Coordinates of C-alpha atoms in Angstrom, one line a residue:
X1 CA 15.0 -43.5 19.5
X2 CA 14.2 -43.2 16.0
X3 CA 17.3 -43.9 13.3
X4 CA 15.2 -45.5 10.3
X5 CA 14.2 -43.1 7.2
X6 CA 10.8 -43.0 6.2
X7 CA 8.5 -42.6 8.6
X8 CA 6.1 -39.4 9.1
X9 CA 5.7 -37.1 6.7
X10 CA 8.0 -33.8 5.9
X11 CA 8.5 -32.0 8.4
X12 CA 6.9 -28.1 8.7
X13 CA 8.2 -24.9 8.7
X14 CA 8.8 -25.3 12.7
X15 CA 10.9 -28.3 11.7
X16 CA 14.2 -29.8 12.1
X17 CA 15.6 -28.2 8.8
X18 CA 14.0 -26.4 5.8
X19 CA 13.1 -28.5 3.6
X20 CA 12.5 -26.0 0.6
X21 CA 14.3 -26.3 -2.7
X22 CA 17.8 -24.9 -3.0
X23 CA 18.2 -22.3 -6.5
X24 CA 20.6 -24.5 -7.7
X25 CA 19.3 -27.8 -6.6
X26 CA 17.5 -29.8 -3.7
X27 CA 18.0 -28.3 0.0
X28 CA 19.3 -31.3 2.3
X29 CA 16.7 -32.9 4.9
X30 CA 18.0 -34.2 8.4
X31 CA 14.9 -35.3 10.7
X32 CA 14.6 -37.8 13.1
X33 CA 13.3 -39.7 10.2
X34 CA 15.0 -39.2 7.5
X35 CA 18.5 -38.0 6.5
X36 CA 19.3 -36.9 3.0
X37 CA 21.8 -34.8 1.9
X38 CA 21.0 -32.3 -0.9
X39 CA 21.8 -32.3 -4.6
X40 CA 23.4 -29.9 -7.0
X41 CA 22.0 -28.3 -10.5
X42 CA 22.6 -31.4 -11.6
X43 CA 21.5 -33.8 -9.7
X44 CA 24.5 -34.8 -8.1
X45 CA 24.6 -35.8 -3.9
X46 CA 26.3 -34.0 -1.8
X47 CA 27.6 -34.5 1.9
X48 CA 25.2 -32.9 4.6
X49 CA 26.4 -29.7 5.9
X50 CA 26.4 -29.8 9.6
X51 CA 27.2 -25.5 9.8
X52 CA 24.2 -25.1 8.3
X53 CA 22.9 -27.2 10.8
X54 CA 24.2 -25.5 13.6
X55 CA 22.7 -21.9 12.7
X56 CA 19.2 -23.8 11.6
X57 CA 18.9 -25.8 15.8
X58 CA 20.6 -23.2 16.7
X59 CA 23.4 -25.4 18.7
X60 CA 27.1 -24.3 19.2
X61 CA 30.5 -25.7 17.8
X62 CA 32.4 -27.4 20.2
X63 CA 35.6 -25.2 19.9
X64 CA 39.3 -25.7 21.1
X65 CA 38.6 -23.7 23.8
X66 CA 36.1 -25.9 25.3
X67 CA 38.2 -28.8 24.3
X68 CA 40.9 -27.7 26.5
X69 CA 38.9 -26.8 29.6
X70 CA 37.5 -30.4 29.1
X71 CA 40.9 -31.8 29.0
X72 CA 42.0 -29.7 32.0
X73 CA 39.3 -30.7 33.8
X74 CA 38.9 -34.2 33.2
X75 CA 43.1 -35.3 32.6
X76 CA 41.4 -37.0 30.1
X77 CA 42.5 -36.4 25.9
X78 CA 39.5 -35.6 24.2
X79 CA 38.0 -38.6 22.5
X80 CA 39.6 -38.7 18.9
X81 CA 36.0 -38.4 17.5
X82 CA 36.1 -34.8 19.4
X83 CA 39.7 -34.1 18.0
X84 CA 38.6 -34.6 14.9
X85 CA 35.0 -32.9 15.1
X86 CA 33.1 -35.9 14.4
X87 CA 31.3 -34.8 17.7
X88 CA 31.3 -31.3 17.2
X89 CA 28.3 -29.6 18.7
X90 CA 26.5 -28.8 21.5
X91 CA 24.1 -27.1 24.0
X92 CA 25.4 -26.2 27.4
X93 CA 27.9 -28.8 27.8
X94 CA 30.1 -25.4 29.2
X95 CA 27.7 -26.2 32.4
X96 CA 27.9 -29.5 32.5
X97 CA 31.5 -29.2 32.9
X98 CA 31.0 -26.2 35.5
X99 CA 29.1 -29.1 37.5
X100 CA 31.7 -31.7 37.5
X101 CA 34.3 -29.1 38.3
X102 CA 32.1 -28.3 41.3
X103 CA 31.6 -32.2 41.7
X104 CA 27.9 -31.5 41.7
X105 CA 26.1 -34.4 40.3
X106 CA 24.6 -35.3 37.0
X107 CA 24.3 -38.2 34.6
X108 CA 24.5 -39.4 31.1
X109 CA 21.2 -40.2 29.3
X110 CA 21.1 -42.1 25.1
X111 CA 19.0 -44.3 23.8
X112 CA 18.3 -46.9 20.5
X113 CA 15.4 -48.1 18.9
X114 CA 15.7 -51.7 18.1
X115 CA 14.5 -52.8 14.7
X116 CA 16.9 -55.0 14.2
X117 CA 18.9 -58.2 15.1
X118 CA 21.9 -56.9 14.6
X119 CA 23.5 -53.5 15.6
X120 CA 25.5 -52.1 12.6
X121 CA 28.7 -49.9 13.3
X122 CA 27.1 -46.6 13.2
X123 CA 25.2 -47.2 16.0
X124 CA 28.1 -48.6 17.8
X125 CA 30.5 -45.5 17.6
X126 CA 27.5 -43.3 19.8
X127 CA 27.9 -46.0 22.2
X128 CA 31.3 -46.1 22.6
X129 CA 32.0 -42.5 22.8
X130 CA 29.0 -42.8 25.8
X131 CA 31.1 -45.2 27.4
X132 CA 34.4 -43.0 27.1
X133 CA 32.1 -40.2 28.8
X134 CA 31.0 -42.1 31.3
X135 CA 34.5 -43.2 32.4
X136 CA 35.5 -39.9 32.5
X137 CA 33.2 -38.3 34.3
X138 CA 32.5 -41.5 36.6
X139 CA 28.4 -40.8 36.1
X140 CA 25.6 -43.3 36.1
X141 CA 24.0 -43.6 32.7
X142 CA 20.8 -44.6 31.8
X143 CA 20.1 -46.0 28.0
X144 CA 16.6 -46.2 26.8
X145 CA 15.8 -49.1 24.0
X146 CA 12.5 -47.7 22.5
X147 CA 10.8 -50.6 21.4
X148 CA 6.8 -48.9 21.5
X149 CA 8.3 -46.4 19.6
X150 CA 9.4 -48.9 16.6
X151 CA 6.0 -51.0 17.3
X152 CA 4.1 -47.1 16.5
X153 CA 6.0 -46.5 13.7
X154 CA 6.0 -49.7 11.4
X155 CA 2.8 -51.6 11.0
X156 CA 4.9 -54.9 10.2
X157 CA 6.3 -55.4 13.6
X158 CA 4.7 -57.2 16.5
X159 CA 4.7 -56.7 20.3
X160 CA 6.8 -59.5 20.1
X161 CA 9.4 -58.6 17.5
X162 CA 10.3 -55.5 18.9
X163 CA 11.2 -56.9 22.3
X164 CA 13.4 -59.7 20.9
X165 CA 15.0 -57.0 19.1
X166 CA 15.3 -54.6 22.3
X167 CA 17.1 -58.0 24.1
X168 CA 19.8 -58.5 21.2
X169 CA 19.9 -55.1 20.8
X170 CA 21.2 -54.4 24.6
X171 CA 23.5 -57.2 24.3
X172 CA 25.2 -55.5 21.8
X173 CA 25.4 -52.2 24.1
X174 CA 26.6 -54.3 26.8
X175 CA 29.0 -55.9 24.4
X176 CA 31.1 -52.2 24.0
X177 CA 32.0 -52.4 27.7
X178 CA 29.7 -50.7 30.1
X179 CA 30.2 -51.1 33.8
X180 CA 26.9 -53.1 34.9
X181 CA 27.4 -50.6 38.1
X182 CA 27.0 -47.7 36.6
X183 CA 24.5 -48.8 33.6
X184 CA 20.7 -49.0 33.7
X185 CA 19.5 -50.1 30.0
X186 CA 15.9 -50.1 30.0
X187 CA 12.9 -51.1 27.5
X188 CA 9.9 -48.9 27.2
X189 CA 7.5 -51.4 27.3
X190 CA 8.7 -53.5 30.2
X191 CA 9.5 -49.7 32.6
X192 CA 6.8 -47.8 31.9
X193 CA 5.2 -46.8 34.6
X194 CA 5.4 -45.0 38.3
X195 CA 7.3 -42.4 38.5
X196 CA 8.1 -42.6 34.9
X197 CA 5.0 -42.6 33.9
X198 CA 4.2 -39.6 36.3
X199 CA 6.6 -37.4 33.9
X200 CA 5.4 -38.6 30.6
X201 CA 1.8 -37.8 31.6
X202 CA 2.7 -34.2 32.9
X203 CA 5.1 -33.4 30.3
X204 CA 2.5 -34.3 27.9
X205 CA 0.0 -31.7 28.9
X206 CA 2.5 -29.1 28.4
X207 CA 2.4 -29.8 25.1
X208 CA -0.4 -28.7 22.9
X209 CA -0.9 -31.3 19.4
X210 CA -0.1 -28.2 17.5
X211 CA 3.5 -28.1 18.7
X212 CA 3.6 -31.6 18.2
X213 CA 2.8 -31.8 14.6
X214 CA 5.2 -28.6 14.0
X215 CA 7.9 -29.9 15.6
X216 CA 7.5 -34.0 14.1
X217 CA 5.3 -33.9 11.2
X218 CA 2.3 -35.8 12.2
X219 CA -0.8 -35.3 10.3
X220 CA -4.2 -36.4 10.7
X221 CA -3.5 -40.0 9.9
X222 CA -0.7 -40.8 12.8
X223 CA -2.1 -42.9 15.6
X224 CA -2.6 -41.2 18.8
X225 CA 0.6 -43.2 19.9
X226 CA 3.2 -41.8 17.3
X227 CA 2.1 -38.3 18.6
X228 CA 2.3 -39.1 22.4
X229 CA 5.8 -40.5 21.6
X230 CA 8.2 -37.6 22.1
X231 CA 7.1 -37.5 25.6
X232 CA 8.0 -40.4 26.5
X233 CA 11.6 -40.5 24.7
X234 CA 11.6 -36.6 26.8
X235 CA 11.1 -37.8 30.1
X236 CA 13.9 -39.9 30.4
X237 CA 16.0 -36.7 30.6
X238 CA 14.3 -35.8 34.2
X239 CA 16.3 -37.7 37.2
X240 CA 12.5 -38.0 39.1
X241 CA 11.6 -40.5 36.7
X242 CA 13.9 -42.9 38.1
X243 CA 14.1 -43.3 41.4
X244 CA 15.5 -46.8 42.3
X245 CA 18.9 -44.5 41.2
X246 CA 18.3 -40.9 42.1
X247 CA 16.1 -41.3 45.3
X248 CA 12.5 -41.3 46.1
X249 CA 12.3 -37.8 47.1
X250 CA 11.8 -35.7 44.1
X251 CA 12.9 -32.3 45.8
X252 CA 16.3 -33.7 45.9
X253 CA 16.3 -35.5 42.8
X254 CA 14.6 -32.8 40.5
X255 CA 17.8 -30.3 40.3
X256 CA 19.9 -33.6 38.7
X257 CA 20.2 -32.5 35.2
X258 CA 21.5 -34.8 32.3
X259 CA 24.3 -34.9 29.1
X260 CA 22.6 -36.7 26.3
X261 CA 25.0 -38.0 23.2
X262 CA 23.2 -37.9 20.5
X263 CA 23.3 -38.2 16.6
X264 CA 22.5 -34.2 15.3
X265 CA 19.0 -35.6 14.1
X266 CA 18.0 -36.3 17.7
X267 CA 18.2 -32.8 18.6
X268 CA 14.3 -32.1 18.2
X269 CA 13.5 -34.3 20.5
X270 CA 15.3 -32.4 23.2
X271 CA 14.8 -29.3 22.0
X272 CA 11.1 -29.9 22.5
X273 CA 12.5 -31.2 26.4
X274 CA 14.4 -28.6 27.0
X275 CA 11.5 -26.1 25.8
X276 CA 9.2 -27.3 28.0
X277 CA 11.1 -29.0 31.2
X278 CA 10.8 -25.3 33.1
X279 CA 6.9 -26.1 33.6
X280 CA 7.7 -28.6 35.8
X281 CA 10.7 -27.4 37.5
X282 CA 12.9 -29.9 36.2
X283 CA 16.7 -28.5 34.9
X284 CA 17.1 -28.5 31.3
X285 CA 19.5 -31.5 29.6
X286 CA 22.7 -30.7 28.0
X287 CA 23.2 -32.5 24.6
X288 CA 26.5 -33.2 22.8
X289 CA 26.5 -34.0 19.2
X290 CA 27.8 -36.5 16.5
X291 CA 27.7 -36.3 12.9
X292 CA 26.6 -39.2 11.2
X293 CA 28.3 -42.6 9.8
X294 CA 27.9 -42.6 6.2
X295 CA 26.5 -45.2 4.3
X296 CA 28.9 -47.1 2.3
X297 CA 27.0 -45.3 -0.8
X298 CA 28.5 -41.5 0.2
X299 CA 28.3 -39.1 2.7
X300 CA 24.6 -37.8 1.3
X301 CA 22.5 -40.8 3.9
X302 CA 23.6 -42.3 6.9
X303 CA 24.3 -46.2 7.8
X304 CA 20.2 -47.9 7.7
X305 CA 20.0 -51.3 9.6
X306 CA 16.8 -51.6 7.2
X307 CA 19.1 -51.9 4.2
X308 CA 22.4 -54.3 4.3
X309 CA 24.0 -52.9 1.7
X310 CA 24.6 -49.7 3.2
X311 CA 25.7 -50.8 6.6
X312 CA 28.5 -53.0 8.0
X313 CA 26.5 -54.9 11.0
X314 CA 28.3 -56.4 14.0
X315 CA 27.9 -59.9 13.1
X316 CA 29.4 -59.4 9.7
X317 CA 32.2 -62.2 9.0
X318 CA 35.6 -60.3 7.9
X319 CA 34.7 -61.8 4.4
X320 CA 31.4 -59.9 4.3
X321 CA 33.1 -56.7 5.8
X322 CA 36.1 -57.2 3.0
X323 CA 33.1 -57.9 0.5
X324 CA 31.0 -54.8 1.1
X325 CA 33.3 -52.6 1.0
X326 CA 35.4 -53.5 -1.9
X327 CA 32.1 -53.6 -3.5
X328 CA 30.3 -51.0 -2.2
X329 CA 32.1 -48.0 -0.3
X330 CA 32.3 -45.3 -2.6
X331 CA 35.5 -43.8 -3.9
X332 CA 36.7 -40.5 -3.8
X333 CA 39.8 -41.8 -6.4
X334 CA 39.4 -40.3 -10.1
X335 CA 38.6 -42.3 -12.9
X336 CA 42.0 -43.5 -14.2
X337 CA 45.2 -44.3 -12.5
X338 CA 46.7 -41.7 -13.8
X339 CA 44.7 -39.0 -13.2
X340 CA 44.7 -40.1 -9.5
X341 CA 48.5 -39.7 -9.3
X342 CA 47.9 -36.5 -11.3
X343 CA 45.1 -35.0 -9.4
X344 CA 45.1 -36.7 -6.1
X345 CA 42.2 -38.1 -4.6
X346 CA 39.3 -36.5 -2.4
X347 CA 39.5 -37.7 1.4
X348 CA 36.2 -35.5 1.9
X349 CA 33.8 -38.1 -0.1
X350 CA 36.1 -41.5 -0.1
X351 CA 33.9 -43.8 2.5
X352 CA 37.0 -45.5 3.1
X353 CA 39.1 -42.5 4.5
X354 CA 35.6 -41.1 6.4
X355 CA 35.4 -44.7 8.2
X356 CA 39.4 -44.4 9.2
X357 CA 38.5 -41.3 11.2
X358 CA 35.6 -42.6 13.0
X359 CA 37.9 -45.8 13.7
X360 CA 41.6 -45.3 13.3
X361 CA 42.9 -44.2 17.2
X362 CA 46.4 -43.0 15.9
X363 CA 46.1 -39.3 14.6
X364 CA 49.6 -39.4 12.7
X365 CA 48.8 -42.3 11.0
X366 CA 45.6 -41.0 9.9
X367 CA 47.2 -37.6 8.8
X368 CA 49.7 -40.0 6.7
X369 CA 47.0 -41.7 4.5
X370 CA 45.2 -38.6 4.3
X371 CA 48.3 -36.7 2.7
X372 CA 49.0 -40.2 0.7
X373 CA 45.4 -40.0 -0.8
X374 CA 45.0 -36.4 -1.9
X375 CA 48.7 -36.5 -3.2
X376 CA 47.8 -39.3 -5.3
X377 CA 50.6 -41.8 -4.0
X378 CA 47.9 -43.7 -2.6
X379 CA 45.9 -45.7 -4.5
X380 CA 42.0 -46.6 -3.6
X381 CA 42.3 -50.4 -3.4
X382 CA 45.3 -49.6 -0.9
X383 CA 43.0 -47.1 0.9
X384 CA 39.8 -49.8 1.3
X385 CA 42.1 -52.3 2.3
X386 CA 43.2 -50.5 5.6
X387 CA 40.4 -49.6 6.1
X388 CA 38.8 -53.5 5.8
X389 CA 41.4 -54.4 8.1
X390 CA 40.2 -51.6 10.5
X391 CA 36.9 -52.3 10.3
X392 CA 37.7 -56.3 10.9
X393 CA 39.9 -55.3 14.0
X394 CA 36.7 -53.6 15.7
X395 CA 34.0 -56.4 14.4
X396 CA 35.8 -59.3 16.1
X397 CA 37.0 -57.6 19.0
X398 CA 33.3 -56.3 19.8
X399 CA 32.4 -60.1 18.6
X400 CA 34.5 -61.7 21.3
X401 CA 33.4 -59.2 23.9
X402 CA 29.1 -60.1 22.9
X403 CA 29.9 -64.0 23.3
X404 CA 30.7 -63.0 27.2
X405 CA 27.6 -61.8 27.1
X406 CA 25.1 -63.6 29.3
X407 CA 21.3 -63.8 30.0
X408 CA 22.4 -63.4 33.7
X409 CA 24.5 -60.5 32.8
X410 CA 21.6 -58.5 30.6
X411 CA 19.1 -58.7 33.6
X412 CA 21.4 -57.3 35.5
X413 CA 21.8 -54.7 33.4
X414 CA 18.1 -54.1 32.8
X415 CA 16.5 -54.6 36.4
X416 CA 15.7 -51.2 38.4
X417 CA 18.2 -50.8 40.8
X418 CA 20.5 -47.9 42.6
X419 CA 23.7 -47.2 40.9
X420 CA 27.2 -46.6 42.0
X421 CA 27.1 -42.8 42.5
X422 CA 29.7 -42.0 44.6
X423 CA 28.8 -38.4 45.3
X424 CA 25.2 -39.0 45.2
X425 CA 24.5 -39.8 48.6
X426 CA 26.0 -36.9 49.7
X427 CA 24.4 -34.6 47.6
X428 CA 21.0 -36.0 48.8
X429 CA 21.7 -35.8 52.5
X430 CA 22.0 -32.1 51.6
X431 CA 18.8 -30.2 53.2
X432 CA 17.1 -28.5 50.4
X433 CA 16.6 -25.0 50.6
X434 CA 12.8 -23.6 50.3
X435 CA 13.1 -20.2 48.7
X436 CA 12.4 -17.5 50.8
X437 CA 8.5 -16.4 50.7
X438 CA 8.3 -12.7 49.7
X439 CA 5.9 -10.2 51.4
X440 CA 3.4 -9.9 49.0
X441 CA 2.9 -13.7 48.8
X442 CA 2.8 -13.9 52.4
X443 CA 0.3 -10.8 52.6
X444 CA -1.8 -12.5 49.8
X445 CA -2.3 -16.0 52.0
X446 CA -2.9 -14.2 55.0
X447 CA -5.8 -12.9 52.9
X448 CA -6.5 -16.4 51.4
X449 CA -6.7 -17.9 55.3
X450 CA -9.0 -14.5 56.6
X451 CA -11.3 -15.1 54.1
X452 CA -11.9 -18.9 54.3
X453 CA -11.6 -19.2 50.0
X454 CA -9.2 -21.4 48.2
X455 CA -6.0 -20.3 46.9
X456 CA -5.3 -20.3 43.0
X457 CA -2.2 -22.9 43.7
X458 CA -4.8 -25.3 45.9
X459 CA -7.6 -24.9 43.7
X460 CA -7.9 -28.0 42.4
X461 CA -7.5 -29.6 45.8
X462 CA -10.6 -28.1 46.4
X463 CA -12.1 -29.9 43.9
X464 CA -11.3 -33.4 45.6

């Protein structure tokens, strides 16, 4: 899945978000490819504004209300990246709950594109909040690592660099604690193909090149692959395309919908899935969203594993952690001490205080330095060093768990193979209902058979 900046070119009017000028300065961009917050009159960043984003996908805030009904009907607290509306929208994850309720099956469905040794921490907290999902719900999940994706995209990669990066890249998903039972982490290269390769090739002629470019921003100069792309990453939404877990018998299999976490900028790439997925009877996936990791720059651009000065990677020594961000997480202090103790500082743009509430578990502690901060008791270098040591904390434990982390161990993760679905089996013993054949269709092939001719539904058979 893409996460790097600079890829295709803006986006259209059909796009992800407008990318005309504000009145009073430059209009923020979030696309798959880019991810820029906007500027004032004068010049100044400022944070992205994820309302806006909601009325521009036209997704819904995930409210209290739904937060309760999922703690009722899990027993589970929400995730503290859901109390705190770090994951905080959403499209029909109302019905995914319905299903679960009525212990009807689905599964979970995220992805990465490797394009880089090393996973940094902002892809890391997607992953974990997958794995608290997935724990809840007790779901398979299936994680795509789309390595033709990152070979399309950048001229400077081989065939060969994006694989190695896919294999430490899924040693570092394993590494947050998946259960090997329940996981299937797959490379696009090595699993294209079958029934896999069935969807991609009918979901791509639902798709017209026009809506491609509208929705992505290819032009004339992206290769043929770049534009086919979005298929591929679309398909993995459909339970038929994996039948070593779901079944061979896509009758069955076909109603399984999907709940994909996701980064907001992903959202185009379902939207185009969901738009389409009717045409070939498939159920439409669910998607739950996350705002981004800033970079240690400010909340204007997310964490880029293409530039190390923004991100905090997982092999960072504590030293390097300790170093970047003393040096560069930016500070929402004011300029002397003692307009700090005067004026307080601003939680809303400190790096330091945004990484505490992606990380810190303990709500009243992080209510504590919040208050501490904006009163002006607590001081930035106090603030950065909590939240080094917090940031250390999750490096090495993740560090200890990736050591564990075998070639044995990966294979098994990423070989084709049935899952543990507890209510699976059941649901596909179930006889499928054929909907019942009205009198006009019936009249009509009566007519079809009289007559000797071809139907419109067999007419291509004919052709054979």
């Amino acid at each position: 899945m893409a996460d790097e900046p600079g890829q295709p070119p803006a986006m259209t009017q059909q796009s992800l978000a407008s990318q005309a000028p504000d009145l009073n300065g430059t209009a923020q961009s979030v696309t798959p490819f880019d991810v820029q917050g906007g500027t004032d009159k004068d010049g100044r960043p400022l944070a992205i504004d994820y309302n806006k984003l909601v009325n521009e996908f036209q997704t819904k805030l995930i409210d209290n209300e739904l937060l309760a009904r999922f703690e009722r009907l899990t027993g589970r607290r929400p995730h503290r990246l859901m109390r705190r509306k770090i994951v905080f929208s959403h499209r029909e994850l109302d019905q995914i709950l319905d299903r679960y309720e009525k212990k009807e099956p689905f599964f979970l469905y995220t992805g990465r594109g490797p394009s880089s040794d090393s996973m940094h921490i902002g892809h890391v907290i997607p992953f974990e909040f997958t794995k608290y999902l997935q724990e809840v719900f007790d779901v398979p999940l299936v994680i795509m690592l789309t390595d033709d994706e990152k070979y399309l995209f950048n001229p400077k990669f081989t065939i060969e660099d994006v694989q190695g990066f896919t294999r430490k890249n899924a040693k570092d998903i394993i590494a947050v604690g998946f259960n090997p039972k329940k996981t299937f982490i797959f490379s696009d290269l090595d699993y294209m193909g079958g029934a896999f390769y069935h969807n991609v090739v009918k979901f791509s002629r639902t798709v017209t090149v026009n809506q491609s470019k509208g929705a992505f921003g290819h032009n004339d100069s992206s290769n043929i692959g770049i534009v086919q792309f979005p298929a591929i990453q679309s398909v993995a939404a459909f339970a038929t395309s994996f039948p070593s877990i779901f079944g061979s018998d896509p009758s069955k299999s076909s109603t399984i919908p999907c709940l994909i976490p996701c980064a907001i900028d992903q959202d185009v790439y379902f939207r185009m899935t969901r738009d389409h997925a009717f045409q070939l009877k498939y159920p439409k996936p669910a998607l739950i969203h996350c705002v981004f990791l800033p970079a240690l720059q400010g909340s204007s651009q997310k964490m880029s594993a293409s530039k190390d000065h923004t991100s905090i990677f997982m092999n960072d020594e504590p030293n390097k952690i300790k170093n970047k961000v003393n040096r560069h997480a930016f500070s929402g202090g004011q300029d002397t001490r003692e307009e700090h103790k005067r004026l307080g500082g601003r939680t809303e743009l400190d790096v330091s205080f945004q990484y505490l509430k992606f990380f810190l578990e303990d709500d009243d502690e992080l209510e504590i330095i919040r208050q501490g901060y904006e009163s002006g008791e607590l001081e930035t270098g106090s603030l950065k060093a909590r939240c080094i040591k917090e940031l250390q904390i999750f490096v090495k434990e993740f560090q200890e768990r990736k050591a564990k982390v075998t070639d044995e161990l990966l294979d098994e993760f990423m070989t084709a193979r049935k899952l543990d679905f507890p209510d699976l089996d059941e649901f596909l013993a179930r006889e499928v209902e054929k909907p019942a054949e009205s009198k006009a269709a019936k009249k009509k092939k009566e007519k079809v058979i009289g007559t000797g001719k071809p139907s419109a539904d067999n007419v291509e058979l004919s052709r054979v």
